[in-house]
Every structure is written in C-alpha cells, then in structure tokens.
XYZ file of C-alpha atoms in Angstrom:
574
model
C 132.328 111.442 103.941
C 128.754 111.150 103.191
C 127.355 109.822 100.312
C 124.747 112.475 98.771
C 121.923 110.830 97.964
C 121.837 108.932 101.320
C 120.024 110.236 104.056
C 122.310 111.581 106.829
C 120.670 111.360 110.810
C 122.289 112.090 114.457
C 122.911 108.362 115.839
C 121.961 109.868 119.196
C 118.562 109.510 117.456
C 118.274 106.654 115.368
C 120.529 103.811 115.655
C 123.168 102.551 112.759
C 122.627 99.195 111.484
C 121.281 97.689 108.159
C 118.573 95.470 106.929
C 118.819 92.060 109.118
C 121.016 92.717 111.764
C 120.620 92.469 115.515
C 123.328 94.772 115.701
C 123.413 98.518 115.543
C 125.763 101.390 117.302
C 124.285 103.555 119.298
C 124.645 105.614 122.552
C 121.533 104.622 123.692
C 122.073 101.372 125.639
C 118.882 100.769 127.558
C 115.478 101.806 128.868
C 116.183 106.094 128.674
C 119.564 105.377 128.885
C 121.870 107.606 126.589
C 125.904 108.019 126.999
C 128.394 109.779 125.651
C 129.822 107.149 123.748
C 128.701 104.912 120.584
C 128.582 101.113 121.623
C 127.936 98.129 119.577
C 124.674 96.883 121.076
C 123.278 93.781 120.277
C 119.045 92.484 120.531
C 119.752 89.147 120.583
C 118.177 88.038 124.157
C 116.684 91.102 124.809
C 118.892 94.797 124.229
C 122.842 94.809 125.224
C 125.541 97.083 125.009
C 128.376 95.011 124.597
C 131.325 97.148 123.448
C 131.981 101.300 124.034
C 133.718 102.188 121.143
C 135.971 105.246 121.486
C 138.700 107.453 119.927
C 141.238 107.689 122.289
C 144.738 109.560 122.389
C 147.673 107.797 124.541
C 144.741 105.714 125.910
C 142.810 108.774 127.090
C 139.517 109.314 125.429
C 139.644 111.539 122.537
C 136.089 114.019 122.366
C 134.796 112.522 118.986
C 131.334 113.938 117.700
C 129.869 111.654 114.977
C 128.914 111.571 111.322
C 125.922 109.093 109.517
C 124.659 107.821 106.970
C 122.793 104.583 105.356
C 125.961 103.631 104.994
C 129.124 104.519 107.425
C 129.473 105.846 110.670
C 132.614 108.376 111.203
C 133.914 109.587 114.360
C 135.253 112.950 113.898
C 137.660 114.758 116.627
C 138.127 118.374 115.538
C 137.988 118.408 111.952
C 139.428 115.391 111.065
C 137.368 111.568 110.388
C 139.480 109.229 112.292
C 137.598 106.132 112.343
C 134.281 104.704 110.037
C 132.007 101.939 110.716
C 130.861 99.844 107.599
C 128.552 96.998 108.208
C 129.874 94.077 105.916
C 126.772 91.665 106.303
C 124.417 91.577 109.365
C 126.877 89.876 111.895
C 130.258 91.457 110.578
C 130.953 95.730 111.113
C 134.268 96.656 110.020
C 135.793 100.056 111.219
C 138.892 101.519 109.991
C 141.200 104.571 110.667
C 144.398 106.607 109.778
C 146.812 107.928 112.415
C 144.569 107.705 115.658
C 144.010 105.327 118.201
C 140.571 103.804 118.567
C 139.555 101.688 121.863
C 136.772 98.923 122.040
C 136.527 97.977 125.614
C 134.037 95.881 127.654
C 130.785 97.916 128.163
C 130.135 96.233 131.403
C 133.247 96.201 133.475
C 132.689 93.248 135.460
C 132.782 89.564 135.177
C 130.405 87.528 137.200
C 129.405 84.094 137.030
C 126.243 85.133 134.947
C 126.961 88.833 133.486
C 129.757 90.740 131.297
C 132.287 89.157 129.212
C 135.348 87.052 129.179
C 138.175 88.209 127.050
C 140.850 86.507 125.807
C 142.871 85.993 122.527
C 142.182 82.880 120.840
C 145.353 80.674 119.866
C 143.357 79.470 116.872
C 143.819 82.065 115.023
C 144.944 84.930 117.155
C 142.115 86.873 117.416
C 140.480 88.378 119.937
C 137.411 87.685 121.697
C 134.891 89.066 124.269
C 131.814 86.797 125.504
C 128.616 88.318 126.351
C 126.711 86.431 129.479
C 124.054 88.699 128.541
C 123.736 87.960 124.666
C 124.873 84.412 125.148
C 127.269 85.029 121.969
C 131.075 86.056 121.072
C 132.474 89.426 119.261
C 135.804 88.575 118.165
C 137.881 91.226 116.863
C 140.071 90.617 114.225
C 142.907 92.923 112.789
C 143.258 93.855 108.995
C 145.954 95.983 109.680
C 147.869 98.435 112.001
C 148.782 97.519 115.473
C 146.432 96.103 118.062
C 147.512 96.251 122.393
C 145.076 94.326 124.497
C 144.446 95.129 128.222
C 142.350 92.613 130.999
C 142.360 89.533 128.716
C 141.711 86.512 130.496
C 140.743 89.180 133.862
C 138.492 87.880 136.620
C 136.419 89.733 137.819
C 136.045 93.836 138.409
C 138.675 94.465 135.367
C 139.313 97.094 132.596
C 139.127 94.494 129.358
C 140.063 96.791 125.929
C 141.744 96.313 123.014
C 143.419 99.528 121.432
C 144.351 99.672 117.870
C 146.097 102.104 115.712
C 148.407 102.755 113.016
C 148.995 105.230 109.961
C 146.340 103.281 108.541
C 144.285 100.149 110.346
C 141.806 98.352 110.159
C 139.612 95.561 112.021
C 136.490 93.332 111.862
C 134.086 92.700 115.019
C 131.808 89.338 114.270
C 128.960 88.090 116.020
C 129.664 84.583 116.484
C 128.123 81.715 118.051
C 130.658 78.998 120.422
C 133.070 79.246 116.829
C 133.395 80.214 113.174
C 136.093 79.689 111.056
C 139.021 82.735 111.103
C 137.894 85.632 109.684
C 138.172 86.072 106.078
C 137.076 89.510 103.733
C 137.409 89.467 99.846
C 136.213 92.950 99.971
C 138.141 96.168 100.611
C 136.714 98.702 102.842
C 135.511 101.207 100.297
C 134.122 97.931 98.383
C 131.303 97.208 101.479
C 130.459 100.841 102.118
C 129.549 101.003 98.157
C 127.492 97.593 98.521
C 125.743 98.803 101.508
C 124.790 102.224 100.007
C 123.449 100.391 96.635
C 121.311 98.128 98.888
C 119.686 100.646 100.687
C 118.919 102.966 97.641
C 117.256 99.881 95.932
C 115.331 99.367 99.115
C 114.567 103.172 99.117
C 113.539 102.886 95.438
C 111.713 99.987 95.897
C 109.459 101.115 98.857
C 109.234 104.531 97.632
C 109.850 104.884 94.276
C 107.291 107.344 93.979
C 108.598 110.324 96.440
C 109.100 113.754 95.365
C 110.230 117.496 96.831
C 106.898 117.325 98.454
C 107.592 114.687 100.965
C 111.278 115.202 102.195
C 111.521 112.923 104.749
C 110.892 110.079 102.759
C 114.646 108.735 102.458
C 114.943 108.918 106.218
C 111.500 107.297 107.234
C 112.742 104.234 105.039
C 115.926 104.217 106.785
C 114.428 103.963 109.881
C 112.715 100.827 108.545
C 115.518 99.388 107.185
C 117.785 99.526 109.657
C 115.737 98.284 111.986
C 114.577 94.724 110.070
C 116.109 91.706 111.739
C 116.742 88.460 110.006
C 114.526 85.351 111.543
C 116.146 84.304 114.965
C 114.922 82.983 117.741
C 111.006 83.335 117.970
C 111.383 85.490 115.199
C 110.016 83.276 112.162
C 110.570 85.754 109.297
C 112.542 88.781 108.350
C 110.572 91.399 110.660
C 110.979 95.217 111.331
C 111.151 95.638 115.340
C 109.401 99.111 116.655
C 112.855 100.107 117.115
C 116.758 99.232 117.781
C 116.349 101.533 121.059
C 114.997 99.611 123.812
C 111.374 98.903 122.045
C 113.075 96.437 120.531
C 110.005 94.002 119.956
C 107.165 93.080 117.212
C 103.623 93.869 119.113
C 101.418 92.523 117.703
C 99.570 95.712 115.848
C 102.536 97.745 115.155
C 103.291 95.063 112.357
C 100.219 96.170 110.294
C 101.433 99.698 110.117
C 104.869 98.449 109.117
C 103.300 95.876 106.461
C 101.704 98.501 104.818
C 104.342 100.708 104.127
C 106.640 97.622 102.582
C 103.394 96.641 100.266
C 103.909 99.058 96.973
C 107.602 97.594 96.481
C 108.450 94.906 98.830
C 105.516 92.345 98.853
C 107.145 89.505 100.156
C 108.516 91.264 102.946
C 105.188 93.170 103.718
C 103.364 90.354 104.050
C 106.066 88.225 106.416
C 105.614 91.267 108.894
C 101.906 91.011 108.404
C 102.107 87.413 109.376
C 105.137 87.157 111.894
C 102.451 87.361 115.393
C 100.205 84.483 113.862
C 103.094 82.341 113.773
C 102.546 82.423 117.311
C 98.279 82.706 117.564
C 97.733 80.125 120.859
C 95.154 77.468 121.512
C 92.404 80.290 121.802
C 92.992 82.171 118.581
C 94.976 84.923 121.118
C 97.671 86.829 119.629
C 100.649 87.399 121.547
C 101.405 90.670 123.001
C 104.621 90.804 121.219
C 107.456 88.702 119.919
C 111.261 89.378 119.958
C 114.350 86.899 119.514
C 113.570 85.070 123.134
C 110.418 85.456 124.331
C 107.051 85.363 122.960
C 104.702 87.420 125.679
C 100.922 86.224 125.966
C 100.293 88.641 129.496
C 98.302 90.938 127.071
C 96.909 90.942 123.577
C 96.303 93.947 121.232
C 93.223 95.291 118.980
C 92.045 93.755 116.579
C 92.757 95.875 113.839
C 93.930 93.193 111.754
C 90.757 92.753 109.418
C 90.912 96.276 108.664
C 95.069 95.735 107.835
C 94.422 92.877 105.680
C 91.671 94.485 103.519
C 94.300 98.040 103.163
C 97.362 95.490 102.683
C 95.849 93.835 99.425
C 94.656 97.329 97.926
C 98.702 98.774 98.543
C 100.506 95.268 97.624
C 102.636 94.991 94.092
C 101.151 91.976 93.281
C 98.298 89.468 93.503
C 97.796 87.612 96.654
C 98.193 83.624 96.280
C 95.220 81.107 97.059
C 97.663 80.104 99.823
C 97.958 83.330 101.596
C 94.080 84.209 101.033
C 93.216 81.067 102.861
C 96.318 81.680 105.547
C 94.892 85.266 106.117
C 91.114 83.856 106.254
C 92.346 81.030 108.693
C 94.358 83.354 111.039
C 91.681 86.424 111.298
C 88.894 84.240 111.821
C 90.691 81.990 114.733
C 91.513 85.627 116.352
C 87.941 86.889 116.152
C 86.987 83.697 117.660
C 88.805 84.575 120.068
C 87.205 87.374 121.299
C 84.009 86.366 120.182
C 84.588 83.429 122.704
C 86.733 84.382 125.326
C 86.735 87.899 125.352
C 82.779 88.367 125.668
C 81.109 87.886 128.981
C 77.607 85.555 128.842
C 74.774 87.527 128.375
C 76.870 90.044 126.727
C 77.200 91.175 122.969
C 80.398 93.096 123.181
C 83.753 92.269 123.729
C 86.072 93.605 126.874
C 89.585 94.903 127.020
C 91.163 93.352 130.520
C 93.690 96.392 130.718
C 95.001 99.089 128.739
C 97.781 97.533 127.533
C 95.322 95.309 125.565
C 94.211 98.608 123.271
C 97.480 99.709 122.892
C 96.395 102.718 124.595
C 98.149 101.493 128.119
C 96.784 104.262 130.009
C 94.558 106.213 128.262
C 91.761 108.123 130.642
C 89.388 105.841 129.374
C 90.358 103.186 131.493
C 91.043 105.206 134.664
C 87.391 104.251 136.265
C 87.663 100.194 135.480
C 90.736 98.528 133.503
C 88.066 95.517 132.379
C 85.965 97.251 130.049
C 83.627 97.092 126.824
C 85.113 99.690 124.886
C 83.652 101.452 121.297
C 86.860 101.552 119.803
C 87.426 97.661 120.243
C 83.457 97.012 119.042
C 84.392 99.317 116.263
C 87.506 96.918 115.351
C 85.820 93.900 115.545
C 82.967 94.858 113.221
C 85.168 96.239 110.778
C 87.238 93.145 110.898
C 83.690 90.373 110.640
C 82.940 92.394 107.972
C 86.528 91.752 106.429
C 85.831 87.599 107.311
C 82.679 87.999 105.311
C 83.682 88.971 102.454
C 87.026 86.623 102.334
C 84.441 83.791 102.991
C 82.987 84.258 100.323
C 85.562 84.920 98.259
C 87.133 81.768 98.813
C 84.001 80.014 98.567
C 84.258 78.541 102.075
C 80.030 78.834 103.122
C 81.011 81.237 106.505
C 80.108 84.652 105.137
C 76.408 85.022 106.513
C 77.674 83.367 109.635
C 80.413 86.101 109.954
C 77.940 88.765 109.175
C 75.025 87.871 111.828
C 78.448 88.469 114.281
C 78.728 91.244 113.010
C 75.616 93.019 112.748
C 74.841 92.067 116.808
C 77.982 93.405 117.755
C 77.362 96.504 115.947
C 74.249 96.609 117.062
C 75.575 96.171 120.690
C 77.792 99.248 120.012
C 75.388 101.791 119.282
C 72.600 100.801 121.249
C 74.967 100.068 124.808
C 78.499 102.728 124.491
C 76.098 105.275 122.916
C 74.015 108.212 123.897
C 73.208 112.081 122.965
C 76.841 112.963 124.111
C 78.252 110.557 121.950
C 80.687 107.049 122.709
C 82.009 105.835 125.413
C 83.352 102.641 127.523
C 81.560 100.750 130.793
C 82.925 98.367 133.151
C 82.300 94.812 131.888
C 81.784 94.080 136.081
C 80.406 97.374 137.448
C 78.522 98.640 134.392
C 80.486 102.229 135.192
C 80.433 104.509 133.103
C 84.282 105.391 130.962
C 85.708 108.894 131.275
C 84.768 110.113 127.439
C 87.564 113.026 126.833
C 90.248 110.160 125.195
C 90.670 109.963 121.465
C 90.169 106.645 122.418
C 86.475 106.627 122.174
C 86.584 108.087 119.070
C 88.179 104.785 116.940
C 84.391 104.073 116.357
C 85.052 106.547 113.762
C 86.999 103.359 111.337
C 83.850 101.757 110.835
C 82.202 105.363 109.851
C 80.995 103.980 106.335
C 78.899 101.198 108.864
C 77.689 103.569 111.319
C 75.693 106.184 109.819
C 75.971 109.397 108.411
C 74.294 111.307 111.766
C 77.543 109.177 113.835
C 80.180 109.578 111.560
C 79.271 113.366 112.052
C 79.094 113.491 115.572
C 82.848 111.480 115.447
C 84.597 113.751 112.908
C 83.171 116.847 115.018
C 84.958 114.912 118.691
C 87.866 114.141 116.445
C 88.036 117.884 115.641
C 88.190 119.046 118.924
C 91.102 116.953 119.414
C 93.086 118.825 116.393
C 96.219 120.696 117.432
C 98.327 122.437 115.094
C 100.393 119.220 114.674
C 97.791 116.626 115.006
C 95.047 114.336 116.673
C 95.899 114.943 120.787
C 95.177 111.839 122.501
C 93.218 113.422 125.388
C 91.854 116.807 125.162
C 94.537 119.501 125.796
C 92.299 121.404 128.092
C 91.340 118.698 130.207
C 93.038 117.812 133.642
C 94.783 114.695 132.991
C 95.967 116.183 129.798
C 100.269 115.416 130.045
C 102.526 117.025 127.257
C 104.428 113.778 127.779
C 101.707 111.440 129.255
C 101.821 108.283 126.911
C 98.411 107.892 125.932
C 97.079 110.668 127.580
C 97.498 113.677 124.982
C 100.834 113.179 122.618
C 100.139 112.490 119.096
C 101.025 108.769 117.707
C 101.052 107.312 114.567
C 98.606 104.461 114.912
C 95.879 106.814 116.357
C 96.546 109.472 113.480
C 96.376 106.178 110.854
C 93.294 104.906 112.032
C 91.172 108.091 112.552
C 92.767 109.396 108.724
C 91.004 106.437 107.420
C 87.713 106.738 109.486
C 87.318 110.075 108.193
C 87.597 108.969 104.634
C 85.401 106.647 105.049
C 82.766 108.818 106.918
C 83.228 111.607 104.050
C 84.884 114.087 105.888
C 87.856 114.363 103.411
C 88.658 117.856 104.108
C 88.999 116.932 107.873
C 91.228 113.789 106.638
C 93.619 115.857 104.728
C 94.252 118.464 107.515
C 95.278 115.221 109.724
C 97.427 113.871 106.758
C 99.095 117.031 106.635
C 99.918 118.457 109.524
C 101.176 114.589 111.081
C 103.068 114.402 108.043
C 104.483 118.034 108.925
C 105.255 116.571 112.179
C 107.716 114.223 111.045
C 109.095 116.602 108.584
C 109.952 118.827 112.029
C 110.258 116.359 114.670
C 111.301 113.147 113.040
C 109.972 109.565 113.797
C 109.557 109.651 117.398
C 107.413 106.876 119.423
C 105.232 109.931 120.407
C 104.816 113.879 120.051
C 103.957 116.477 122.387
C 100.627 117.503 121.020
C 101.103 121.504 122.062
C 104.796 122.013 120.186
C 105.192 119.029 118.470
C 108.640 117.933 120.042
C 109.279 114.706 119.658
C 109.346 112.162 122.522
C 110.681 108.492 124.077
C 112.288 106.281 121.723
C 112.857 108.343 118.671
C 113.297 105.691 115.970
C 109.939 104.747 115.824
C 108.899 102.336 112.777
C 105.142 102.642 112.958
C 105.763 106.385 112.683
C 108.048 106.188 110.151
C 105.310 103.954 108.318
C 102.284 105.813 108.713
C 104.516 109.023 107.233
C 105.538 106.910 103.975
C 101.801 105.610 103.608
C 100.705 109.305 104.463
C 102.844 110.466 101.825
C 102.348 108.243 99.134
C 98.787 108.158 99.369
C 99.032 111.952 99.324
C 101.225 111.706 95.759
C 98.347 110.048 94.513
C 95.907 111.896 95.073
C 97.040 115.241 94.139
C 98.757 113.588 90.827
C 102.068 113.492 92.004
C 102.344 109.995 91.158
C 100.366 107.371 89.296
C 98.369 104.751 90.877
C-alpha cells in the first residue's frame, strides 16, 4: 500500500532508490534500453543491471504490474501485492512476500572471464552470492524467512543462475558488498524500514520545500526525483552529489550541478553547496573543469559554460544560512582559476573573446549554431564569462583580496568584444574562431546574451526578449525556431525545451525588465512538468516528454520555478 502523503510515480519512469545509494530498480537497464522486468541496477563503474527480479508461478514468470512510492516498491499480479521492496540503508533492499514465488536471477546470463556473475552459496554463513565482473562488487542474498531453491550456482559459463524463494510469508535481504562483510544482521522488522524511509524523505521534502502549496503540485515528486537520485561519495565522487539521473545519464556534468545546488539551498545548505563544489574537486592544472564526474572516471575531453559566477552569486541569495570565510575564499579561488582558464587557454592571440571547441562544450551538443564551424566565439559563452568577471569582482573585493579592478578591466574588454564583434542590426550571433564564418542565428543559443541583460543595455535586452519571444511555444522556450528547417520535435538541442535554457533566459529577462515575458516562461515550463513530468527534454510543439525521464536539473529548475513563484505572489514568505 501507499503511504498518502508520499508521492506515488511509474518506475518505468523514474527509478526507485533513496538518498545515497548507487542502487535503484528499474526496467530501464541501459542507453534506451527498457524491459519488461524491474532489475536491481547498480552505478557503481558506470550503469549495470545486475539482477531481473520477477514474480514467478511454478518457476514461470508471473505478469506483475508495479506499485511506488518514496518508500516501497510492490509487484502486483491481478489484484493482489505479492512482493515489496524496502530499501534498509543505501547498500541493503529488503523485499518480502506472502504466498507467491519471487525469482532473482542473473541479468546477464553468461559467465566470461571478464563479464556476468559467479554464483554460489557461501559456507560462511550460507548465503547466497552473485559477483558482478561489471560492478566489480557482490549481492548476496540472504533469507529472513520462507524457503529459498537455487539454480546454476557455481555454473560456468552460458547458465541460468536464480534463486527462487517463497513461502506463506518470506522474506530476504540483497547487500552490496565489497570481497566480504560480516553475515547479515537486521534489528528492524520490515514495516519498521519502510516507516524510517518514508519519515526521511518527508523531512527531506519539508526541508527543501517547506514552502509548497496547491499551486505547485508537482513539488513532492520533483524532490523525489532529487532524492533518489543523490549518491553517497565513492569513487571520484568526493561528496554526497545528485547524478542527472539513475537512467543511463548517470553522471555529474559539470553545469547541471548549479541547477541542482540551487534547488537544495532554502533547506539543505550543506548539501547544496557540496554539489556546487563536487567538479572543482577535480579543476586541472589549467583551471579546466571536467566534463563530468561519476564513481570511475573523471572526463576532461570537453568542458562546459561557465555559468558558474552567475550560480554562485543566485546560490548565496537562496542559501539558509551565511556562507563561511572558508567557502567565500574556496568559491573566489575556484571561479577565478576557471576564468583563467578561458581567459588563457580558451582565447586565441589577438583575440578578445573566448571559443567553444565543440558543442558539447556549451552544453548545447548540437545546436544549429555550430553546424557551419564547431570552434567558435560564441555570444552566449561571452555573455557567461562577463557575468561571471563581474561575479570575481565583486568577491574580490569583498574579501579584501586587491583583484577587483583587475577582474573588471576583463570584463569590460570582453564585453566590449561581444557587442562590437557577434553583433549587428539583426542581432547576435557566433563566428568561426579559424574562418571568421559567420554562425547560423535561428538557435536559442544566441540568445543566452540575454543573462547579462542588466550589462548590455536597454536597446539589447529589447532586441533579446523580442528573439526570445519568437521562440515561445505554448509550453516553453523552443531551442531552434519551430518553423525553421532543422527544427526536430526530438532533435536534442535543436528545438525541445530544457531546463537549463528555460533557467537561464527566466533570469535574463528579469534582469532586462521584461517581467511579464519572465513569468509567461515560469509558467508555462512549470506547466510542463505539471503535464509531462521531469524529462531530460520536451517536445516543444506538444510538450511530451522525452529521453531519460528522471531528469534532476528539470526537476530543479521546477522547485526553484516554483518557489520563487510562492514568493512573489505571497504564497510564501521570503
């Protein structure tokens, strides 16, 4: 049964976990890759389905729809619940039945010298244990109660390797474990966890968003989304983090973080602020961010924008406390080393403005504007930087340290470099940093100037909120214009709707005055979630939802929509 007040959501959709884990159950078990049946999947070393879990009847699979919430995870044949999934901390699930059989078998099949698992009952304790090649760790199943028939163990090998329990009433626990553990142990009954777990997430709900109302329904489940997706440090993961997603996206990047900080800030401070930092634990020699972080790899192929100045300065408006001397002078060190960075490296000689080297850099991987070069000065990356030398300025002198006019002759040439070089009567757009082309100008893309509106000019920020406009569908900000020909209903960058875009050009509107325009945007994306959940993406024209659809950043850019709506219509106070 579901609890009430917890928010309920199709697994097919968004994964079941909790706060920490690498773990979740899901049908989804790789790139686009949904089956019929839940599996526990793990992200340690990249995604893995390791076990299909399955209701089965005289070891023939039973059809089982399933039931979620924050909490448990039922498997329901006909009318009847016979089996639920509790998570009892972030490496332990416990699932437990009444009068059914319930099968956890080996989601790969085969044994190889380097893939699948090895299964075979431990004489330690008499447990049961598969080991994952690809996750490099163990799952041992141990039984609470009712009856448990292995098949395969110790198989070489193309094998079936299962373990069936059942029972008028069973019960077992699946661990993550590492080369050993000592034998499982639980002083908590079943009913006992699932209450825990529910009271942790409502005090994370509460905490986060302590301010929702009737007016913003799908607050509950965009902090869900959140939660269950935060992993516990591992790996090169050096704090508690929230990935983009327990699908396949399974990574930090290194500007989704921001979006995901600022949604934590009202409640959890702390824990805003480690995913603000997490990618500068791994800044290189060059001030470069990594593309992204996860628990095995740190990737340094690409970067992303540097929105980070603009993050910061949000961040300490939206955070529940004061900001220590340590972490002003850890922001103020980090920022400054990555707009070094492309002050130095990413800015050809003789040139003012900085240069994307692909796509992926912008986060817009293949947005129109890149179709005619890939290596190219781009407004919306000028636009950034400004915003974020401005940022340095000010934290200079705040901290006393004697760089703020240094920061702010940067800043005022690169600016400067903007409007007189990616300008003209039509309005903004990219060249080649080799051939001096000329950008397509129909991507949303060239309108990010629009962040640093307040800098610009009032005749700009007009001209920007009018492009902008012309990009409004009923749901949102397209990200190419629908009745252009490289406009795709589901073409990435090149006309859904995403979060990030709808954050960032919300906020340059505000800043440029055009509030009306801003609060259109803030509705109708928020509208979009409301509909269509927290998708990666949205098709701009009906507003179906699209790729992975457990998207954090869009889960975060709804609660930060919302709650700065509350506020300003009185719902809540500031």
């Amino acid at each position: 049964m579901s609890h009430p007040s917890l928010p309920t959501f199709d697994v097919r959709e968004i994964p079941f976990s909790i706060r920490g884990s690498w773990l979740d159950f899901s049908p989804v078990i790789g790139l686009h890759r949904q089956v019929d049946d839940v599996h526990l999947v793990s992200h340690v070393n990249g995604m893995h389905a390791v076990l299909r879990l399955t209701p089965t009847t005289d070891g023939r699979r039973a059809d089982a729809t399933t039931r979620a919430d924050a909490a448990s995870l039922s498997w329901v044949v006909g009318e009847s619940v016979v089996a639920t999934a509790v998570f009892e901390s972030t490496d332990v699930v416990r699932i437990a039945g009444a009068g059914s059989e319930f099968t956890l078998a080996d989601a790969v099949e085969e044994l190889t010298p380097f893939t699948g698992s090895y299964f075979f009952r431990d004489p330690l304790d008499g447990a049961y244990v598969f080991t994952s090649y690809e996750t490099g760790r163990r799952y041992r199943v141990t039984s609470l109660s009712g009856s448990l028939v292995a098949t395969g163990a110790e198989a070489l090998g193309q094998s079936v390797r299962a373990l069936t329990v059942s029972g008028d009433e069973w019960e077992i626990a699946i661990e993550q474990i590492e080369a050993a553990a000592p034998p499982y142990r639980t002083g908590e009954a079943f009913g006992e966890v699932r209450a825990r777990v529910a009271a942790e997430f409502t005090d994370y709900l509460d905490a986060i968003a302590g301010w929702r109302m009737e007016a913003t329904p799908a607050v509950a489940r965009a902090a869900y989304v959140l939660w269950s997706a935060t992993v516990a440090p591992a790996g090169f993961v050096t704090r508690e983090s929230v990935l983009m997603s327990k699908h396949w996206m399974d990574k930090v990047w290194s500007w989704d973080h921001t979006f995901n900080a600022l949604a934590l800030a009202p409640g959890l401070p702390d824990a805003a602020l480690d995913q603000f930092f997490a990618p500068f634990d791994h800044q290189d020699a060059a001030g470069a961010m990594p593309d992204s972080i996860t628990h095995s790899e740190v990737l340094y192929n690409y970067v992303k924008p540097p929105i980070h100045g603009w993050a910061w300065a949000k961040l300490r408006t939206r955070l529940a406390r004061p900001l220590t001397e340590d972490e002003m002078f850890a922001a103020y060190s980090r920022l400054s080393r990555w707009s070094r960075f492309w002050l130095d490296y990413r800015t050809a000689p003789g040139h003012d403005l900085p240069y994307y080297q692909h796509g992926n850099d912008s986060g817009w991987d293949n947005s129109t504007t890149f179709d005619h070069d890939r290596v190219i000065e781009s407004p919306d990356l000028a636009a950034f930087l400004v915003v974020q030398l401005d940022v340095l300025a000010d934290l200079a002198d705040e901290l006393g340290t004697g760089e703020g006019d240094a920061w702010r002759v940067e800043r005022d040439r690169v600016q400067a470099a903007l409007l007189r070089d990616l300008r003209d009567d039509e309005g903004f757009f990219a060249v080649g940093a080799l051939t001096g082309t000329v950008s397509k100008r129909s991507s949303l893309l060239n309108l990010l100037p629009v962040l640093a509106a307040d800098r610009l000019g009032s005749e700009v920020a007009d001209r920007l909120a009018a492009g902008i406009a012309e990009h409004l569908t009923t749901w949102g900000p397209a990200t190419q214009l629908v009745e252009t020909p490289e406009y795709e209903d589901d073409g990435y960058w090149r006309g859904p709707i995403w979060a990030p875009s709808t954050m960032l050009i919300e906020e340059g509107l505000r800043r440029g005055g055009h509030l009306e325009l801003a609060d259109t945007i803030n509705e109708r994306f928020r509208a979009l979630c409301e509909t269509s959940g927290f998708a990666e993406n949205f098709d701009a024209r009906t507003g179906a939802g699209l790729r992975d659809r457990a998207y954090t950043w869009t889960a975060s850019v709804y609660l930060v929509f919302a709650h700065e709506h509350a506020l300003r219509t009185g719902g809540v106070d500031a």
